[in-house]
CSV table of C-alpha atoms and ligand atoms in Angstrom, one decimal:
chain,number,residue,atom,x,y,z
F,1486,UNK,CA,102.4,93.4,119.8
F,1487,UNK,CA,103.0,93.5,116.1
F,1488,UNK,CA,103.0,96.8,114.2
F,1489,UNK,CA,100.4,97.8,111.7
F,1490,UNK,CA,102.0,97.1,108.3
F,1491,UNK,CA,100.6,98.0,104.8
F,1492,UNK,CA,101.9,96.9,101.4
F,1493,UNK,CA,100.8,98.8,98.3
F,1494,UNK,CA,99.8,96.0,96.0
F,1495,UNK,CA,98.9,98.4,93.3
F,1496,UNK,CA,99.0,102.2,93.0
F,1497,UNK,CA,97.3,102.9,89.6
F,1498,UNK,CA,93.8,103.9,88.8
F,1499,UNK,CA,91.5,101.8,86.7
F,1500,UNK,CA,93.2,100.6,83.6
F,1501,UNK,CA,96.6,100.4,85.3
F,1502,UNK,CA,99.8,102.0,84.1
F,1503,UNK,CA,100.5,101.8,81.2
F,1504,UNK,CA,96.9,101.1,80.1
F,1505,UNK,CA,96.5,98.5,77.4
F,1506,UNK,CA,95.0,100.8,74.8
F,1507,UNK,CA,96.7,104.1,75.6
F,1508,UNK,CA,99.4,106.1,73.9
F,1509,UNK,CA,99.1,109.2,76.0
F,1510,UNK,CA,102.5,110.9,76.7
F,1511,UNK,CA,102.9,109.2,80.1
F,1512,UNK,CA,101.9,105.8,78.8
F,1513,UNK,CA,104.3,106.2,75.8
F,1514,UNK,CA,107.2,106.6,78.3
F,1515,UNK,CA,106.2,103.3,79.9
F,1516,UNK,CA,105.7,101.5,76.5
F,1517,UNK,CA,109.2,102.6,75.4
F,1518,UNK,CA,110.8,101.4,78.6
F,1519,UNK,CA,111.8,104.9,79.8
F,1520,UNK,CA,113.3,104.6,83.3
F,1521,UNK,CA,111.7,107.8,84.5
F,1522,UNK,CA,108.4,105.9,84.9
F,1523,UNK,CA,107.5,102.7,86.8
F,1524,UNK,CA,104.6,100.5,85.7
F,1525,UNK,CA,101.9,100.2,88.3
F,1526,UNK,CA,99.0,97.8,88.7
F,1527,UNK,CA,95.5,98.8,89.8
F,1528,UNK,CA,95.0,100.2,93.3
F,1529,UNK,CA,94.9,97.8,96.2
F,1530,UNK,CA,96.4,97.8,99.7
F,1531,UNK,CA,97.3,94.8,101.9
F,1532,UNK,CA,97.4,95.3,105.7
F,1533,UNK,CA,98.5,93.2,108.7
F,1534,UNK,CA,99.1,93.7,112.4
F,1535,UNK,CA,99.9,90.2,113.7
F,1536,UNK,CA,102.6,89.2,111.2
F,1537,UNK,CA,100.4,86.5,109.7
F,1538,UNK,CA,96.8,87.5,109.0
F,1539,UNK,CA,96.3,89.8,106.0
F,1540,UNK,CA,93.4,92.0,104.9
F,1541,UNK,CA,93.1,93.2,101.3
F,1542,UNK,CA,91.5,96.7,100.8
F,1543,UNK,CA,89.9,96.5,97.3
F,1544,UNK,CA,90.3,93.5,95.0
F,1545,UNK,CA,91.7,94.8,91.8
F,1546,UNK,CA,91.6,93.0,88.4
F,1547,UNK,CA,95.4,92.7,88.9
F,1548,UNK,CA,95.1,90.8,92.2
F,1549,UNK,CA,96.6,87.5,90.9
F,1550,UNK,CA,99.8,89.2,89.8
F,1551,UNK,CA,99.9,91.3,92.9
F,1552,UNK,CA,99.7,88.2,95.1
F,1553,UNK,CA,102.5,86.6,93.1
F,1554,UNK,CA,104.6,89.7,93.6
F,1555,UNK,CA,104.1,89.7,97.4
F,1556,UNK,CA,105.6,86.8,99.3
F,1557,UNK,CA,103.7,87.6,102.5
F,1558,UNK,CA,100.5,86.8,100.6
F,1559,UNK,CA,101.7,83.5,99.1
F,1560,UNK,CA,99.6,80.4,100.1
F,1561,UNK,CA,100.1,78.6,103.4
F,1562,UNK,CA,99.2,75.2,104.5
F,1563,UNK,CA,96.0,75.4,106.4
F,1564,UNK,CA,95.5,74.8,110.1
F,1565,UNK,CA,94.5,71.2,109.6
F,1566,UNK,CA,97.7,70.5,107.6
F,1567,UNK,CA,95.9,70.7,104.3
F,1568,UNK,CA,97.8,71.9,101.2
F,1569,UNK,CA,95.5,74.8,100.5
F,1570,UNK,CA,95.3,77.9,102.6
F,1571,UNK,CA,96.0,81.6,102.4
F,1572,UNK,CA,97.1,84.4,104.8
F,1573,UNK,CA,94.2,86.5,103.4
F,1574,UNK,CA,91.4,86.5,105.9
F,1575,UNK,CA,89.2,89.3,104.6
F,1576,UNK,CA,88.7,91.7,101.7
F,1577,UNK,CA,87.3,95.2,102.5
F,1578,UNK,CA,85.7,97.1,99.6
F,1579,UNK,CA,85.5,100.9,99.3
F,1580,UNK,CA,83.1,100.7,96.4
F,1581,UNK,CA,81.7,98.5,93.6
F,1582,UNK,CA,83.8,99.8,90.7
F,1583,UNK,CA,85.4,97.2,88.5
F,1584,UNK,CA,88.9,98.1,89.7
F,1585,UNK,CA,87.7,97.6,93.3
F,1586,UNK,CA,85.8,94.3,92.9
F,1587,UNK,CA,86.9,92.3,89.8
F,1588,UNK,CA,89.8,90.7,91.7
F,1589,UNK,CA,87.3,88.8,93.9
F,1590,UNK,CA,86.8,86.5,90.9
F,1591,UNK,CA,90.5,85.6,91.3
F,1592,UNK,CA,89.8,84.4,94.8
F,1593,UNK,CA,87.2,81.8,93.8
F,1594,UNK,CA,89.1,78.5,94.5
F,1595,UNK,CA,87.1,77.4,97.5
F,1596,UNK,CA,89.0,79.4,100.2
F,1597,UNK,CA,87.4,80.8,103.3
F,1598,UNK,CA,87.4,84.5,103.8
F,1599,UNK,CA,85.1,87.4,104.5
F,1600,UNK,CA,84.1,90.3,102.3
F,1601,UNK,CA,83.2,93.5,104.2
F,1602,UNK,CA,81.6,96.5,102.6
F,1603,UNK,CA,78.7,98.8,102.9
F,1604,UNK,CA,75.2,97.6,102.1
F,1605,UNK,CA,75.3,99.6,98.9
F,1606,UNK,CA,78.5,97.9,97.7
F,1607,UNK,CA,77.3,94.5,98.7
F,1608,UNK,CA,74.0,95.1,96.9
F,1609,UNK,CA,76.0,95.7,93.7
F,1610,UNK,CA,77.8,92.3,94.2
F,1611,UNK,CA,74.6,90.6,95.1
F,1612,UNK,CA,73.0,91.9,91.9
F,1613,UNK,CA,75.7,90.4,89.7
F,1614,UNK,CA,75.4,86.6,89.5
F,1615,UNK,CA,79.1,86.1,88.5
F,1616,UNK,CA,80.1,86.8,92.1
F,1617,UNK,CA,78.3,83.6,93.1
F,1618,UNK,CA,81.5,81.8,92.1
F,1619,UNK,CA,82.6,82.8,95.6
F,1620,UNK,CA,80.8,79.9,97.4
F,1621,UNK,CA,78.6,81.3,100.1
F,1622,UNK,CA,79.5,78.4,102.5
F,1623,UNK,CA,83.1,79.7,102.5
F,1624,UNK,CA,83.0,83.4,101.5
F,1625,UNK,CA,80.8,85.4,103.8
F,1626,UNK,CA,79.6,88.9,102.9
F,1627,UNK,CA,79.2,91.2,105.8
F,1628,UNK,CA,77.5,94.6,105.6
F,1629,UNK,CA,79.2,97.3,107.6
F,1630,UNK,CA,77.5,100.6,108.7
F,1631,UNK,CA,79.3,103.9,108.2
F,1632,UNK,CA,81.0,105.2,111.3
F,1633,UNK,CA,80.6,102.0,113.2
F,1634,UNK,CA,83.9,100.4,114.4
F,1635,UNK,CA,84.3,96.7,113.6
F,1636,UNK,CA,87.1,94.2,114.2
F,1637,UNK,CA,89.1,92.7,111.4
F,1638,UNK,CA,90.8,89.4,111.7
F,1639,UNK,CA,94.4,89.7,113.1
F,1640,UNK,CA,93.6,92.4,115.7
F,1641,UNK,CA,92.9,95.5,113.5
F,1642,UNK,CA,90.0,97.8,114.4
F,1643,UNK,CA,88.4,99.3,111.3
F,1644,UNK,CA,85.8,101.9,110.4
F,1645,UNK,CA,84.2,102.8,107.1
F,1646,UNK,CA,83.3,106.5,106.4
F,1647,UNK,CA,81.6,108.3,103.6
F,1648,UNK,CA,83.7,110.1,101.1
F,1649,UNK,CA,82.3,112.5,98.5
F,1650,UNK,CA,82.0,110.5,95.3
F,1651,UNK,CA,79.6,108.7,93.0
F,1652,UNK,CA,78.3,105.2,92.3
F,1653,UNK,CA,80.2,102.8,90.2
F,1654,UNK,CA,80.4,103.7,86.5
F,1655,UNK,CA,78.2,100.8,85.4
F,1656,UNK,CA,75.5,101.8,87.9
F,1657,UNK,CA,75.3,105.5,86.8
F,1658,UNK,CA,72.1,106.9,85.5
F,1659,UNK,CA,71.9,109.8,83.1
F,1660,UNK,CA,72.6,112.4,85.8
F,1661,UNK,CA,74.6,110.8,88.7
F,1662,UNK,CA,75.3,112.8,91.8
F,1663,UNK,CA,79.0,113.5,91.8
F,1664,UNK,CA,79.9,114.4,95.3
F,1665,UNK,CA,77.2,112.5,97.4
F,1666,UNK,CA,78.4,111.2,100.7
F,1667,UNK,CA,76.8,107.8,100.8
F,1668,UNK,CA,77.8,104.2,101.3
F,1669,UNK,CA,78.6,103.9,97.6
F,1670,UNK,CA,82.0,105.5,98.0
F,1671,UNK,CA,83.9,105.2,101.3
F,1672,UNK,CA,87.2,105.3,103.0
F,1673,UNK,CA,88.7,102.9,105.5
F,1674,UNK,CA,90.3,103.8,108.8
F,1675,UNK,CA,92.4,101.2,110.5
F,1676,UNK,CA,93.7,101.4,114.1
F,1677,UNK,CA,96.2,99.1,115.8
F,1678,UNK,CA,98.4,99.8,118.8
F,1679,UNK,CA,97.3,103.4,118.9
F,1680,UNK,CA,98.5,104.0,115.3
F,1681,UNK,CA,96.0,104.9,112.6
F,1682,UNK,CA,95.9,104.6,108.8
F,1683,UNK,CA,93.3,106.0,106.4
F,1684,UNK,CA,92.8,104.6,102.9
F,1685,UNK,CA,90.8,106.9,100.5
F,1686,UNK,CA,91.5,105.9,96.9
F,1687,UNK,CA,88.6,107.9,95.5
F,1688,UNK,CA,87.4,111.4,96.7
F,1689,UNK,CA,85.5,114.1,94.9
F,1690,UNK,CA,86.2,116.6,97.7
F,1691,UNK,CA,87.3,116.9,101.3
F,1692,UNK,CA,84.6,118.4,103.6
F,1693,UNK,CA,85.7,119.5,107.1
F,1694,UNK,CA,84.6,116.3,108.8
F,1695,UNK,CA,86.7,114.2,106.4
F,1696,UNK,CA,89.7,116.5,106.8
F,1697,UNK,CA,89.4,116.2,110.6
F,1698,UNK,CA,89.3,112.4,110.3
F,1699,UNK,CA,92.4,112.4,108.1
F,1700,UNK,CA,94.2,114.8,110.5
F,1701,UNK,CA,94.2,112.1,113.2
F,1702,UNK,CA,95.8,109.5,111.0
F,1703,UNK,CA,99.5,108.7,111.1
F,1704,UNK,CA,99.4,107.7,107.4
F,1705,UNK,CA,96.8,108.7,104.8
F,1706,UNK,CA,96.7,107.1,101.4
F,1707,UNK,CA,94.7,109.4,99.2
F,1708,UNK,CA,93.2,109.7,95.7
F,1709,UNK,CA,95.9,110.9,93.3
F,1710,UNK,CA,94.0,110.0,90.1
F,1711,UNK,CA,94.5,113.2,88.0
F,1712,UNK,CA,96.8,116.1,88.4
F,1713,UNK,CA,94.5,118.5,86.5
F,1714,UNK,CA,90.7,118.3,86.4
F,1715,UNK,CA,90.8,118.6,82.6
F,1716,UNK,CA,93.6,116.1,82.2
F,1717,UNK,CA,91.6,113.5,80.2
F,1718,UNK,CA,90.1,116.1,77.8
F,1719,UNK,CA,93.4,118.0,77.4
F,1720,UNK,CA,95.3,114.8,76.5
F,1721,UNK,CA,92.5,113.6,74.3
F,1722,UNK,CA,92.2,110.4,76.2
F,1723,UNK,CA,88.6,110.9,77.4
F,1724,UNK,CA,85.7,113.2,77.4
F,1725,UNK,CA,85.2,113.6,81.2
F,1726,UNK,CA,86.6,115.9,83.8
F,1727,UNK,CA,88.1,114.4,86.9
F,1728,UNK,CA,85.2,115.7,89.0
F,1729,UNK,CA,82.8,114.0,86.6
F,1730,UNK,CA,84.6,110.8,87.4
F,1731,UNK,CA,84.4,111.4,91.1
F,1732,UNK,CA,88.0,112.4,91.6
F,1733,UNK,CA,89.3,115.8,92.8
F,1734,UNK,CA,92.5,116.9,91.1
F,1735,UNK,CA,95.9,116.8,92.8
F,1736,UNK,CA,96.9,120.3,91.7
F,1737,UNK,CA,95.1,123.7,91.6
F,1738,UNK,CA,93.6,126.0,94.3
F,1739,UNK,CA,91.0,123.4,95.4
F,1740,UNK,CA,93.1,120.3,94.7
F,1741,UNK,CA,94.4,117.7,97.1
F,1742,UNK,CA,97.8,119.4,97.7
F,1743,UNK,CA,96.0,122.6,98.8
F,1744,UNK,CA,93.2,120.9,100.7
F,1745,UNK,CA,95.4,118.4,102.6
F,1746,UNK,CA,98.3,120.8,103.3
F,1747,UNK,CA,99.3,120.8,106.9
F,1748,UNK,CA,98.0,117.4,107.8
F,1749,UNK,CA,100.2,116.1,110.6
F,1750,UNK,CA,100.7,112.5,109.2
F,1751,UNK,CA,102.3,111.2,106.0
F,1752,UNK,CA,100.1,111.7,102.9
F,1753,UNK,CA,100.8,109.2,100.1
F,1754,UNK,CA,99.0,109.6,96.7
F,1755,UNK,CA,97.7,106.4,95.2
F,1756,UNK,CA,95.1,105.3,92.6
F,1757,UNK,CA,97.1,107.4,90.0
F,1758,UNK,CA,95.7,107.5,86.5
F,1759,UNK,CA,98.1,106.7,83.6
F,1760,UNK,CA,97.7,110.2,82.2
F,1761,UNK,CA,99.0,111.8,85.4
F,1762,UNK,CA,102.4,113.4,85.0
F,1763,UNK,CA,103.3,112.8,88.7
F,1764,UNK,CA,104.2,109.3,87.4
F,1765,UNK,CA,107.2,110.8,85.7
F,1766,UNK,CA,110.2,111.1,88.1
F,1767,UNK,CA,111.5,114.5,87.0
F,1768,UNK,CA,108.2,116.2,85.9
F,1769,UNK,CA,107.3,119.6,87.3
F,1770,UNK,CA,104.1,118.2,88.7
F,1771,UNK,CA,106.0,115.5,90.6
F,1772,UNK,CA,108.3,118.1,92.0
F,1773,UNK,CA,105.3,120.1,93.1
F,1774,UNK,CA,103.9,117.1,95.0
F,1775,UNK,CA,107.3,116.4,96.6
F,1776,UNK,CA,107.8,120.0,97.5
F,1777,UNK,CA,104.5,120.0,99.3
F,1778,UNK,CA,105.7,117.0,101.4
F,1779,UNK,CA,103.4,114.4,99.8
F,1780,UNK,CA,104.6,111.0,98.7
F,1781,UNK,CA,103.7,109.0,95.6
F,1782,UNK,CA,102.8,105.4,96.0
F,1783,UNK,CA,104.2,102.6,93.9
F,1784,UNK,CA,103.7,98.9,93.8
F,1785,UNK,CA,105.4,97.0,96.5
F,1786,UNK,CA,105.8,100.1,98.8
F,1787,UNK,CA,105.8,99.0,102.4
F,1788,UNK,CA,104.5,101.2,105.2
F,1789,UNK,CA,105.1,100.3,108.8
F,1790,UNK,CA,103.3,102.3,111.5
A,2380,LIG,ZN1,97.8,106.7,79.1
């Protein structure tokens, strides 16, 4: 039996790193070619268990470049000998944010695959007519209930679970709930051959039930958006706190390092915002993360369970 394998297609938060309109201190290092930082595309993970059938977790706006950079995802002749085909059999969405869904538009060239997400996320896609470019005779949309195991193509068992967070930015009202546990923001648990991976690119907090779920995973890829809750305001790059954006900070007493300390499996931070100093190889914040035993995702990182 093949081993569950994951490839980090992108490890940056929305906007990518560096971000097209940003001259924050971390982006400036990237713009100047400083070797202490590595550019990253927007967060996405590809997973496979049979060596040939791949599942994409979140379709980022950078998906086309990510596929080009990943030979395992290059096109394949189809089963009938036709010239068009792809190892990608399904896309699983953890929410309806632009950085989670816009890449679906990159997959519009009449290729059969399945989109799996909660009813809330599918409703956001259904409400936006641009996604009709994914021809419904080829691209099926399947609603998945929270906490209900389902089979993915290629022999992976999966489950979606609620993670504290908020609705997509473009769906917010004047006073959005910031740590609701609904189908609008979820994590994905994958199981194959007794090995378990959890993908949680956005989390406003970690209630006990979520921590217990993460504690049974061999590998957890977790929200590393901001190091400090006030990082955007402190750097002058934005007016919102991390928690207002639905992301708990990495550092601090109630941050990710403290909250997830002691988990038995590997913890890899991903969905890292371009303002986050953990992107800099010798930064004190990066050393804190590494001293705590956490890893920092980068594009192309391969994880074999
Ligand atoms: Zn920046």
